[in-house]
Coordinates of C-alpha atoms in Angstrom, one line a residue:
X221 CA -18.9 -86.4 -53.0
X222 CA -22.3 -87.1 -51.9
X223 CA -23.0 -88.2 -48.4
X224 CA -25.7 -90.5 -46.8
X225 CA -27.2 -90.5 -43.7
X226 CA -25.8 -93.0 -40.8
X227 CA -28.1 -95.0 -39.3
X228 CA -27.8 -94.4 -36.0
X229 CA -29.2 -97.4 -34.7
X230 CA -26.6 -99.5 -35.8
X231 CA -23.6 -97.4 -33.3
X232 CA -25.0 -97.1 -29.6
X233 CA -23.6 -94.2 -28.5
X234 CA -21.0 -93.1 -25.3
X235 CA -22.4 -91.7 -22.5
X236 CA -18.8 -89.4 -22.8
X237 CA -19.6 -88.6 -26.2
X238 CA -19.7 -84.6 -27.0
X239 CA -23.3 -83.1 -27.7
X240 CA -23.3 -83.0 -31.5
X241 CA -25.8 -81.1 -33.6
X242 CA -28.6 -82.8 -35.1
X243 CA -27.0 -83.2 -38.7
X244 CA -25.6 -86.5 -39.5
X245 CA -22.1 -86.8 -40.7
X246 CA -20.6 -89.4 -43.0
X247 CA -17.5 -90.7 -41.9
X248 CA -15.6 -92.0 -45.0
X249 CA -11.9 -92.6 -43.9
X250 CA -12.8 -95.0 -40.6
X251 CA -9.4 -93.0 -39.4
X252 CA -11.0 -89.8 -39.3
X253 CA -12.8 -89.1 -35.9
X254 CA -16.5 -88.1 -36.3
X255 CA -15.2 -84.1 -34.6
X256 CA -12.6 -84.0 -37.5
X257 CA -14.8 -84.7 -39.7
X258 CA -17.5 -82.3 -38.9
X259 CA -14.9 -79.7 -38.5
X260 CA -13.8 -80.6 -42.3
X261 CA -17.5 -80.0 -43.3
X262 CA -17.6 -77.1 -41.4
X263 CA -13.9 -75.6 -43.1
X264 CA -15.4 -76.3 -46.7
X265 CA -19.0 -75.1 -45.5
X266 CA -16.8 -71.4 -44.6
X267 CA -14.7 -71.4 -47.9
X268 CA -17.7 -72.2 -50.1
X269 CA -19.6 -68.9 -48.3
X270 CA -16.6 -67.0 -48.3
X271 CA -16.4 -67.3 -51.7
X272 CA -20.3 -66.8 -52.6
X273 CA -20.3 -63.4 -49.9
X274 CA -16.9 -61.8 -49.5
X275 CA -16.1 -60.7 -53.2
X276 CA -19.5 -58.9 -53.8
X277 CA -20.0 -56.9 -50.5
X278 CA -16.2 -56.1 -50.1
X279 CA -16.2 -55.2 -53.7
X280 CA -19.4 -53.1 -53.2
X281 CA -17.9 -51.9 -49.8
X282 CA -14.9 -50.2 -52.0
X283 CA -17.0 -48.6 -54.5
X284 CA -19.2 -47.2 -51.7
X285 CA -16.0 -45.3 -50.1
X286 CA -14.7 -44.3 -53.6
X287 CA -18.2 -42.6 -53.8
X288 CA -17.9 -41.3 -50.5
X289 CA -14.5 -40.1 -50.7
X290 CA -13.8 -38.6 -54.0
X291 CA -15.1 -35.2 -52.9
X292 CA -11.5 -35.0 -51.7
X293 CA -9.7 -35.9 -54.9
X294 CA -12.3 -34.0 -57.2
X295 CA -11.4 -30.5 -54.7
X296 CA -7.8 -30.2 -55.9
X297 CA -9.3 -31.3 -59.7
X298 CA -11.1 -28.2 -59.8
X299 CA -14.3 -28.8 -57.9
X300 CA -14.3 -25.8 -55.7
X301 CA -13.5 -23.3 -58.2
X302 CA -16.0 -24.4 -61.0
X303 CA -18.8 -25.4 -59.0
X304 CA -18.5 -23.8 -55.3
X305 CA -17.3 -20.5 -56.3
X306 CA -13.6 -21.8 -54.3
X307 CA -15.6 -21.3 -50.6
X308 CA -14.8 -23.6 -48.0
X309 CA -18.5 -23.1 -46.6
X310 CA -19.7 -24.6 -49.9
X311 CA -17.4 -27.5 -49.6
X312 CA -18.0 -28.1 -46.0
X313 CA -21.6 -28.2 -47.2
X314 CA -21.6 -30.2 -49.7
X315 CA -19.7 -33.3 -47.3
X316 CA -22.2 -32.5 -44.5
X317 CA -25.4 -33.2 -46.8
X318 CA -23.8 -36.8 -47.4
X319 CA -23.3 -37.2 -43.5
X320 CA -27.1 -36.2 -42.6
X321 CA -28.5 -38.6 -45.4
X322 CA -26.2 -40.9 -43.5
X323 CA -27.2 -40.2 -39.8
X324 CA -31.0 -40.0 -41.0
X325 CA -31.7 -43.4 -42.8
X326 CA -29.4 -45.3 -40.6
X327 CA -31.2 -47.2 -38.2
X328 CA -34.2 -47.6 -41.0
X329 CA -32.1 -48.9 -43.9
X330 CA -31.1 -51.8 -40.9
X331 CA -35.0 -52.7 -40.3
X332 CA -35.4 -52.4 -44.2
X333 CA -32.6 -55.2 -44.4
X334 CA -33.9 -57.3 -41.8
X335 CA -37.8 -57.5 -43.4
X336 CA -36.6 -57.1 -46.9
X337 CA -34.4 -60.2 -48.6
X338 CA -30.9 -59.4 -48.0
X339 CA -29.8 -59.2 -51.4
X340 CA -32.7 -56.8 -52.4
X341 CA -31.7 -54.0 -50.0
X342 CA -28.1 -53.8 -50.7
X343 CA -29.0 -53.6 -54.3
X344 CA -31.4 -51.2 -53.9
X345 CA -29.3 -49.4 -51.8
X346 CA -26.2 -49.8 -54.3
X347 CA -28.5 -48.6 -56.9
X348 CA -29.3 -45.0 -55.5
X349 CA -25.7 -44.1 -54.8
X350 CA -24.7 -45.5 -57.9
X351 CA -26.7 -43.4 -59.7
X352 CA -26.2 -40.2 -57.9
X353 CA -22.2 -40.5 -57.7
X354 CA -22.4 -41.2 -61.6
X355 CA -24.8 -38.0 -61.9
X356 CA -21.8 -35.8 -60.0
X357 CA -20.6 -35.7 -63.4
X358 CA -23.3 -33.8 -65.4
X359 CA -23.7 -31.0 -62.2
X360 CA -23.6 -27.5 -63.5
X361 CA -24.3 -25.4 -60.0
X362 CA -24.0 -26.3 -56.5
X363 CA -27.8 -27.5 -55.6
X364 CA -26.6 -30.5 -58.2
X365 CA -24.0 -31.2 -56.3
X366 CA -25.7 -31.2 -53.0
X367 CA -29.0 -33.3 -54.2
X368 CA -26.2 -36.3 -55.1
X369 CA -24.5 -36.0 -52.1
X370 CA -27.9 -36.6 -50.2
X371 CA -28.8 -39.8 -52.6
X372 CA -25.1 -40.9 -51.9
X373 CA -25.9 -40.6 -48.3
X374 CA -29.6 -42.7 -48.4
X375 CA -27.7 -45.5 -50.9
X376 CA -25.1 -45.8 -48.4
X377 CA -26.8 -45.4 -45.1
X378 CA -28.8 -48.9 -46.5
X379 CA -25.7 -50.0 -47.1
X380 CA -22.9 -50.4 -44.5
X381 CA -24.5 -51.2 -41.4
X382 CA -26.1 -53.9 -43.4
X383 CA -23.6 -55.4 -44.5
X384 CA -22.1 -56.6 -40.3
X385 CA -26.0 -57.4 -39.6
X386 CA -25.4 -59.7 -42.9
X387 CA -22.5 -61.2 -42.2
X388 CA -23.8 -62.3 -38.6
X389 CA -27.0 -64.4 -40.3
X390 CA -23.8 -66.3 -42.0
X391 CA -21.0 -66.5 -39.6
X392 CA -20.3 -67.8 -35.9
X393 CA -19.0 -64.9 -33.4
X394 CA -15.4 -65.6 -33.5
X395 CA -15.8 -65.5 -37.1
X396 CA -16.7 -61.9 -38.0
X397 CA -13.9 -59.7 -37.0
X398 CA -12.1 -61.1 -39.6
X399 CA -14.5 -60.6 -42.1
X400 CA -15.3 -57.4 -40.7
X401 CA -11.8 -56.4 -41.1
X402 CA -11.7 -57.1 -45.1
X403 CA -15.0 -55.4 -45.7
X404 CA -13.9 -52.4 -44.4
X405 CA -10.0 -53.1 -45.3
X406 CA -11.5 -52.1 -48.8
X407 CA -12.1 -48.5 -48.1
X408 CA -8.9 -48.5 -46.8
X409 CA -7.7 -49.7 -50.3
X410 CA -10.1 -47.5 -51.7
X411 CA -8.7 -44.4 -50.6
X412 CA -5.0 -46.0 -52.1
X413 CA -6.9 -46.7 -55.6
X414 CA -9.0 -43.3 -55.3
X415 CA -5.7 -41.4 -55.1
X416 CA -4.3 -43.6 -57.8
X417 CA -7.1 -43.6 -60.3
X418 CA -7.6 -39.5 -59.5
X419 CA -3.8 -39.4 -60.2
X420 CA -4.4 -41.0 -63.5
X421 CA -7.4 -38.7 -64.5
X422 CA -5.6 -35.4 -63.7
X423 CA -3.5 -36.5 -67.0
X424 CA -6.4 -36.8 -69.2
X425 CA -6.7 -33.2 -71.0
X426 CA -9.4 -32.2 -74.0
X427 CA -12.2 -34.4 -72.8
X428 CA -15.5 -34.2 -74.4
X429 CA -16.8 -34.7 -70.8
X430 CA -15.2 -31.5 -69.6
X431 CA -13.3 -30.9 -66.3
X432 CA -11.2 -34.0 -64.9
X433 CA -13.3 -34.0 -61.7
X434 CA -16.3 -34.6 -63.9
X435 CA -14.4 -37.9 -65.2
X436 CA -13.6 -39.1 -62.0
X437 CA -17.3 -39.0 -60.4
X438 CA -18.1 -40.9 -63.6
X439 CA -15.3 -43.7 -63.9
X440 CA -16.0 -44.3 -59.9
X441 CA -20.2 -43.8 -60.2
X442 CA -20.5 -46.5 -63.0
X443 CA -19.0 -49.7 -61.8
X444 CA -21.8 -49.5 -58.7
X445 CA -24.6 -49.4 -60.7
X446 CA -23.1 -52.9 -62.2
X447 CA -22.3 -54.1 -59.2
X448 CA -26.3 -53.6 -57.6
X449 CA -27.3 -56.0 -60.9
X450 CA -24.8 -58.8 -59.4
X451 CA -25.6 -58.2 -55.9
X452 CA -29.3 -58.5 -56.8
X453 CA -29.0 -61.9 -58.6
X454 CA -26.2 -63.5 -57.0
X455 CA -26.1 -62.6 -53.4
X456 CA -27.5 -65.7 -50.8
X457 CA -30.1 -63.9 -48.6
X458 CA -30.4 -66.8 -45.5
X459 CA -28.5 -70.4 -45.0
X460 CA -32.0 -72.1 -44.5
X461 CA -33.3 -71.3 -48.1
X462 CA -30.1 -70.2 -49.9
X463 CA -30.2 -71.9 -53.6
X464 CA -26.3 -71.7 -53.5
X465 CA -26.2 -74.6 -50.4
X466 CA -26.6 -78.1 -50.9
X467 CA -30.0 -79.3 -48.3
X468 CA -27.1 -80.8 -45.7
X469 CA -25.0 -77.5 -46.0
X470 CA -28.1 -76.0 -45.1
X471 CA -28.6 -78.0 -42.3
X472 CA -24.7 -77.7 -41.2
X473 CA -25.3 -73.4 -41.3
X474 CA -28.0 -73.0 -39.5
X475 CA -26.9 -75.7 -36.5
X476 CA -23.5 -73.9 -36.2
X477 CA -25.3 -70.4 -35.5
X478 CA -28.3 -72.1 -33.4
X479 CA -24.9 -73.3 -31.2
X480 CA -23.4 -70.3 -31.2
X481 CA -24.5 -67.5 -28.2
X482 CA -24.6 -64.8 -30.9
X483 CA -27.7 -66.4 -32.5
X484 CA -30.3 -67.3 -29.8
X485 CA -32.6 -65.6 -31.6
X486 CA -32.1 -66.1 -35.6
X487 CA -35.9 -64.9 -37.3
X488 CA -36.9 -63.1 -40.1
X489 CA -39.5 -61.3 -38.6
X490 CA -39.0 -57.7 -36.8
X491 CA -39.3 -58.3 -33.1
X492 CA -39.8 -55.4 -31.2
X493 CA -38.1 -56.6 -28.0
X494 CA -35.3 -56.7 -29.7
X495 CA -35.6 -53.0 -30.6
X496 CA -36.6 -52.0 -26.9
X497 CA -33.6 -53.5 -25.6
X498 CA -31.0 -51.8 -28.1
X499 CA -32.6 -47.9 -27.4
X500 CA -32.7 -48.8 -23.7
X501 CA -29.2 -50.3 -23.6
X502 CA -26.7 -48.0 -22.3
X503 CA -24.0 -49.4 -24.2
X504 CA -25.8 -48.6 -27.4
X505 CA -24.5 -44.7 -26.6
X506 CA -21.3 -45.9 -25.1
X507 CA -20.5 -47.4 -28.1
X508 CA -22.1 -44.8 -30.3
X509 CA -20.0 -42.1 -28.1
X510 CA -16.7 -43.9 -29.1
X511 CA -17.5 -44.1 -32.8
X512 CA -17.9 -40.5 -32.3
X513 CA -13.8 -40.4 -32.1
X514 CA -13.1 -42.9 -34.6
X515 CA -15.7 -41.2 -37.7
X516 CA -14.1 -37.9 -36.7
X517 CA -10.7 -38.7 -37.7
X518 CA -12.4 -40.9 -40.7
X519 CA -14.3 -38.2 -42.0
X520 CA -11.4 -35.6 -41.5
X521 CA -9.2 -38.0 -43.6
X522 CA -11.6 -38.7 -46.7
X523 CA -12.6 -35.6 -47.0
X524 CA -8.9 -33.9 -46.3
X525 CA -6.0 -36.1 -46.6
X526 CA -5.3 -35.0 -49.9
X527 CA -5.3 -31.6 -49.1
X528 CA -3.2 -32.0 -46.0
X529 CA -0.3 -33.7 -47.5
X530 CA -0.3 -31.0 -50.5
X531 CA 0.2 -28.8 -47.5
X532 CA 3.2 -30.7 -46.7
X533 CA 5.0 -29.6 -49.6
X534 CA 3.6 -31.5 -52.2
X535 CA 1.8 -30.4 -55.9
X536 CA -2.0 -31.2 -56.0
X537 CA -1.1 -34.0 -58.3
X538 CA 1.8 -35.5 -55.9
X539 CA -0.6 -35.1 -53.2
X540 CA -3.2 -37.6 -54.9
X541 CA -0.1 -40.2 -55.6
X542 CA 1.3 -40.1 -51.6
X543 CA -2.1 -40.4 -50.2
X544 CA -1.9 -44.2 -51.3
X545 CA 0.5 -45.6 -49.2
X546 CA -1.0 -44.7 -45.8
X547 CA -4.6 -46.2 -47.2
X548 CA -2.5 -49.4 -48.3
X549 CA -0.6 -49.6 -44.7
X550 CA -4.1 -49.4 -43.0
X551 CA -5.5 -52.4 -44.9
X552 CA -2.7 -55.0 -44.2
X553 CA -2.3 -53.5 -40.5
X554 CA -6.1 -53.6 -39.8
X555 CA -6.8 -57.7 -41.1
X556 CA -3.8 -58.2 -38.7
X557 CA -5.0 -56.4 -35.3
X558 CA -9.3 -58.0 -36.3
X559 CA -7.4 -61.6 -36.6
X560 CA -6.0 -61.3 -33.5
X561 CA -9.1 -60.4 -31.8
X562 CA -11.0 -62.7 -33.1
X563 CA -8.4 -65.1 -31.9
X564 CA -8.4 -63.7 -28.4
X565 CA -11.8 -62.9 -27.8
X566 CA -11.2 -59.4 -26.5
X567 CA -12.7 -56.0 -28.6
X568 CA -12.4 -53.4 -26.4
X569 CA -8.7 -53.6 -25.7
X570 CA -8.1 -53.6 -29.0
X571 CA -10.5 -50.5 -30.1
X572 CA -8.7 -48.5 -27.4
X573 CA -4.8 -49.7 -28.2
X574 CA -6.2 -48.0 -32.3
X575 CA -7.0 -44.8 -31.1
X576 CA -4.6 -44.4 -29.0
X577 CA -2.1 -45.0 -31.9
X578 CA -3.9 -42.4 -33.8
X579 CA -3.6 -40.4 -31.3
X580 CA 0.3 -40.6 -31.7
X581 CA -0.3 -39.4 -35.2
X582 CA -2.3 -36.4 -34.1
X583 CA 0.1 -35.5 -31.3
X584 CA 3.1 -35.6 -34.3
X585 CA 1.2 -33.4 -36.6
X586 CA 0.6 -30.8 -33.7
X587 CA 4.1 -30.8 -32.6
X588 CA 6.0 -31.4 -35.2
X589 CA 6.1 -28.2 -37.5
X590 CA 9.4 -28.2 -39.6
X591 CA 10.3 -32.1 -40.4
X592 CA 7.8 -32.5 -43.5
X593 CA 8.7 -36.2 -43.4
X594 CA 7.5 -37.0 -39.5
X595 CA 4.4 -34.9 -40.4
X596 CA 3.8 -37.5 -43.2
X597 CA 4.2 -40.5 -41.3
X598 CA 1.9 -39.2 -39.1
X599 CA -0.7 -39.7 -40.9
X600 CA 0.5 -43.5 -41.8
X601 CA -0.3 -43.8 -37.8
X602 CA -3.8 -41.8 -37.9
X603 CA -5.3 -43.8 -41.1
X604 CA -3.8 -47.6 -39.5
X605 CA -5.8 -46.7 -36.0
X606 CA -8.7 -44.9 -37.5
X607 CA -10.0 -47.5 -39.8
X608 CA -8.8 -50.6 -38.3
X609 CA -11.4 -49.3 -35.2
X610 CA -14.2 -49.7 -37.7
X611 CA -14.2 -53.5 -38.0
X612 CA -13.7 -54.3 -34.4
X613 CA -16.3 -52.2 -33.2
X614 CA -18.8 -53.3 -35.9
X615 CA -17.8 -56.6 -34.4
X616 CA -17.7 -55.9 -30.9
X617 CA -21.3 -54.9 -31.7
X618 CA -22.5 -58.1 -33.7
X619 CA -21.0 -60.5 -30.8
X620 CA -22.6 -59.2 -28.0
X621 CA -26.0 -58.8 -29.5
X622 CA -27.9 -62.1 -29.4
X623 CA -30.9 -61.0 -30.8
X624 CA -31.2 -60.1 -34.8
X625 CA -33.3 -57.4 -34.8
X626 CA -31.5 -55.8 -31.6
X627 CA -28.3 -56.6 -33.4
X628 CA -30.4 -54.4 -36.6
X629 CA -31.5 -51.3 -34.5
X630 CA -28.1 -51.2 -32.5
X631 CA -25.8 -51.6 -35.6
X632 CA -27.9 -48.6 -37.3
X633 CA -27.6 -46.9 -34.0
X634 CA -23.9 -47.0 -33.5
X635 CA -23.6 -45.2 -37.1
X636 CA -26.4 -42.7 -36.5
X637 CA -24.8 -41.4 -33.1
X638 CA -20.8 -42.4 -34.5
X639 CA -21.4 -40.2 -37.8
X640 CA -22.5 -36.8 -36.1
X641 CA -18.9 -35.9 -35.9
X642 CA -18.4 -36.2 -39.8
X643 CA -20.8 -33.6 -40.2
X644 CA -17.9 -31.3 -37.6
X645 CA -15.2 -32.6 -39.4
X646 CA -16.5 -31.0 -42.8
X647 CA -15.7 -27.7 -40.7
X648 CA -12.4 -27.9 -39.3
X649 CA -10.1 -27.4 -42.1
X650 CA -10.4 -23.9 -43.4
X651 CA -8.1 -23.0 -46.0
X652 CA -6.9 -20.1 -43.3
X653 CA -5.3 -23.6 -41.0
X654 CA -2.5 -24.3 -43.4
X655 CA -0.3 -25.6 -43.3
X656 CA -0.7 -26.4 -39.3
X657 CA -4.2 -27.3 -39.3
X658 CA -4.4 -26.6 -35.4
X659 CA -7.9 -26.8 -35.2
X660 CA -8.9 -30.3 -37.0
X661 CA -5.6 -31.5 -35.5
X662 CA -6.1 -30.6 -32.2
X663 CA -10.2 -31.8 -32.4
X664 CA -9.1 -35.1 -33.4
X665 CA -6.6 -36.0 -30.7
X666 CA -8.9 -34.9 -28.3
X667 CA -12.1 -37.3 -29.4
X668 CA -9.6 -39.9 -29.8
X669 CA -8.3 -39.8 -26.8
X670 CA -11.9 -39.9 -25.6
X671 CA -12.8 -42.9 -27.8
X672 CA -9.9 -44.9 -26.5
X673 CA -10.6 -44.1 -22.7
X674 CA -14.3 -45.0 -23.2
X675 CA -13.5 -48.7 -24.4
X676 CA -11.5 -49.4 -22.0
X677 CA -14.1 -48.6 -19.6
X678 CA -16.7 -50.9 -21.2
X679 CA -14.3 -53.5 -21.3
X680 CA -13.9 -53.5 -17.8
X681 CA -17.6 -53.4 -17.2
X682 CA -18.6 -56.4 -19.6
X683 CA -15.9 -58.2 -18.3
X684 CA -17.3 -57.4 -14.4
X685 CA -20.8 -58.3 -15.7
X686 CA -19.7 -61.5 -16.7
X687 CA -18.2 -62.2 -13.8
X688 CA -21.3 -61.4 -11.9
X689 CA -23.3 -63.9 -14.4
X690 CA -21.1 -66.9 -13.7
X691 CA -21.4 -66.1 -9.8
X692 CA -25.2 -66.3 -10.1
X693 CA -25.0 -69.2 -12.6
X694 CA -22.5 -71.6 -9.8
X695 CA -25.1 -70.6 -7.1
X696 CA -28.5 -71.3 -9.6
X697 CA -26.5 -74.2 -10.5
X698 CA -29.4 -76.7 -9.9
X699 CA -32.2 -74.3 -11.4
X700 CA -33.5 -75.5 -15.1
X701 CA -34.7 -73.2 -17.4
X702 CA -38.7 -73.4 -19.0
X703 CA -37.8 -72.8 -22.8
X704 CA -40.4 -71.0 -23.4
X705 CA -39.5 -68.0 -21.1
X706 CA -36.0 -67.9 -21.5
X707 CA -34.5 -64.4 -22.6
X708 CA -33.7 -63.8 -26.1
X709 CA -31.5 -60.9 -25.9
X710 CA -28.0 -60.3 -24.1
X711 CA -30.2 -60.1 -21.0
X712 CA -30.4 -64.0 -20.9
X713 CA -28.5 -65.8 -18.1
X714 CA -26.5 -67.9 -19.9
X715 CA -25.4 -65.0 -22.5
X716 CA -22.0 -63.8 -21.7
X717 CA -20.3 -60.8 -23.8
X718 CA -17.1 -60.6 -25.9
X719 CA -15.2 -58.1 -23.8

């Protein structure tokens, strides 16, 4: 349908009309109200980017966490023996090296993102990890192994705390715990397809590639590198010069996030105010601290969940097969729980109510020594809360951070202080634990029960902060603001957090 411009000479207008944007609406059905109908444009604005940006990043998102993950599959495929000479210091090794990659490029892959076009760091990104997983397969010695696992770790750290920084150029704050959630839903179904495809390659036998761990790496490794091509062609970079937008979708983007809090400050150049507020923020660390809990447990899954429920009972191929459903569980229980925050504008509840649930699950797996089958659905309850904390707190993050570049430096902050712990979490399983693993067990309920204690504390703060705001703002009531000084961060009057 194509639209024309109003005149709007022709209408006066109310003095009780609602502020509008600047963008001119066409009102074809005389029936329709001119709100419907921008909220019509606005629905089929959403679907059309939701179809352009979800499929590529969440796909992307679930080869990234195959490539992550499959060190835990490839262990039980003969890993350890060929190539680690069957030491756990080896293999705690070889998951650290990913995890300081990680840590290190974090907060420098974000700025990368925000100076670079959108599409040409993920791709880049994609590309090194791609390459290095694929290259897994052709190691002979453990230096191979642990030289990919550092490329894994740059690829990704460019990667995933883009993405959330991406997804807020795009969508309005109560939009982006939802599409948080089915970004990272896909590593959830990752680890469900990683067990089934690993499953499927412990039945292939006389291979001219050699061992089945050496398939794996490769049938997981390959479809990123395709994937970097497609993201480097075909993903939209910014809603004011996007090819994919008509010039009145355009228009419709970028007034929706100039209306919305989170986007006071939407430029493509660096700004180093922003920067200086996120490393002098206190609630960078708070929320850093928290993820410390939350990438514990995630690290202590992908890189042991397979080997924990063989400890249960279980063959090393039945092992691979039952750690699917808890991965599948997570994903439909985490786009649930980000809906619903979303819908009720409230994070840090939520982030508290998932680790204390995973916290149940730790607590059952301490306890419980002799019932096999409460011990496994315990760890149903430790992958729902772990992993659905990852999309609200990425979110929790993107809402209350006006400012793009502090929303860049903070995001690659909460990953570079939240990911320390996956380096300890490469430690805590010896092979001496089982089948009680006290030690990771015990590790993990206490950080989660520090992680869930902490948000609830900064709920209550940001909450009381905003409080304090509105008590200034009713007595300033009369005070007008110069445009030109007003505060571009979350330090600006009017600003008030997602609690």
């Amino acid at each position: 349908m194509t639209a024309e411009k109003k005149d709007s000479s022709s209408t006066p207008a109310s003095p009780h009309a609602p502020h509008t944007s600047h963008i001119s609406v066409e009102v074809v059905d005389p029936t329709i109200k001119q709100g419907d109908s921008q909220k019509i444009l606005e629905r089929k604005l959403k679907r059309k980017l939701d179809i352009l940006i979800l499929p590529l990043t969440t796909l992307l998102y679930l080869c990234a966490h195959l490539d992550r993950g499959n060190m835990g599959n490839a262990k039980l495929q003969g890993l350890k023996s060929d190539i680690m000479d069957d030491s756990d210091t080896k293999y705690s090794i070889a998951l650290t090296c990913f995890y300081i990659a990680y840590i290190t490029f974090n907060v420098p892959g974000n700025i990368m993102a925000k100076i670079l076009q959108p599409s040409i760091a993920i791709a880049i990104a994609a590309l090194i990890w791609g390459v290095a997983s694929s290259l897994q397969a052709a190691v002979f010695n453990f230096a191979g192994i642990v030289v990919c696992r550092l490329f894994i770790g740059i690829g990704e750290a460019c990667f995933g705390p883009v993405v959330p920084l991406y997804y807020s150029i795009w969508y309005k704050r109560d939009e982006i715990a939802l599409r948080n959630a089915l970004f990272i839903g896909c590593g959830a179904l990752a680890g469900a397809f990683g067990g089934l495809i690993a499953y499927g390659v412990s039945f292939i036998k006389g291979s001219s590639i050699g061992a089945t761990w050496r398939i794996l790496f490769l049938v997981e490794g390959l479809p990123t590198i395709a994937l970097s091509v497609l993201i480097f062609f075909f993903l939209p970079n910014r809603p004011e010069t996007s090819k994919y937008l008509t010039e009145e979708e355009q228009e419709l983007a970028v007034a929706r996030l100039a209306a919305d809090q989170h986007n006071q400050s939407h430029k493509k150049k660096f700004q180093w105010s922003g920067f200086r507020r996120a490393v002098t923020d206190y609630r960078s660390y708070t929320y850093g601290v928290i993820y410390l809990g939350v990438n514990l447990t995630l690290s202590s899954i992908s890189g042991f969940l397979p080997t924990i429920i063989a400890s249960l009972g279980h063959t090393d191929a039945e092992a691979q097969l039952y750690s699917v459903p808890p991965y599948a569980c997570a994903a439909v229980y985490m786009i649930i729980i980000c809906r619903l925050s979303d819908r009720l504008r409230c994070h840090g509840l939520f982030v508290a109510g998932t680790m204390l649930l995973s916290c149940v699950g730790w607590i059952i797996l301490l306890t419980v020594t002799t019932n096999q089958h409460a011990r496994y659905f315990a760890t149903f309850i430790v992958v729902m809360g772990a992993f659905t904390a990852v999309p609200l707190m990425l979110s929790w993050i993107s809402k209350n951070t006006p400012n793009e570049s502090q929303r860049a430096v903070q995001l690659g902050m909460l990953n570079a202080i939240g990911q320390c712990f996956s380096i300890l979490a490469a430690f805590i399983f010896p092979s001496s634990d089982r089948p009680y693993w006290k030690l990771g067990f015990g590790l993990n309920l206490a950080f989660n029960g520090l992680s869930a204690i902490l948000a609830a504390i900064l709920y209550c703060l940001l909450r009381y902060e905003n409080a304090r705001r509105d008590r200034v703002a009713e007595s300033n009531s009369a005070e007008t603001t110069d445009p030109s000084t007003t505060v571009t961060t979350d330090l600006a009057p009017t600003f008030r957090y997602i609690p």
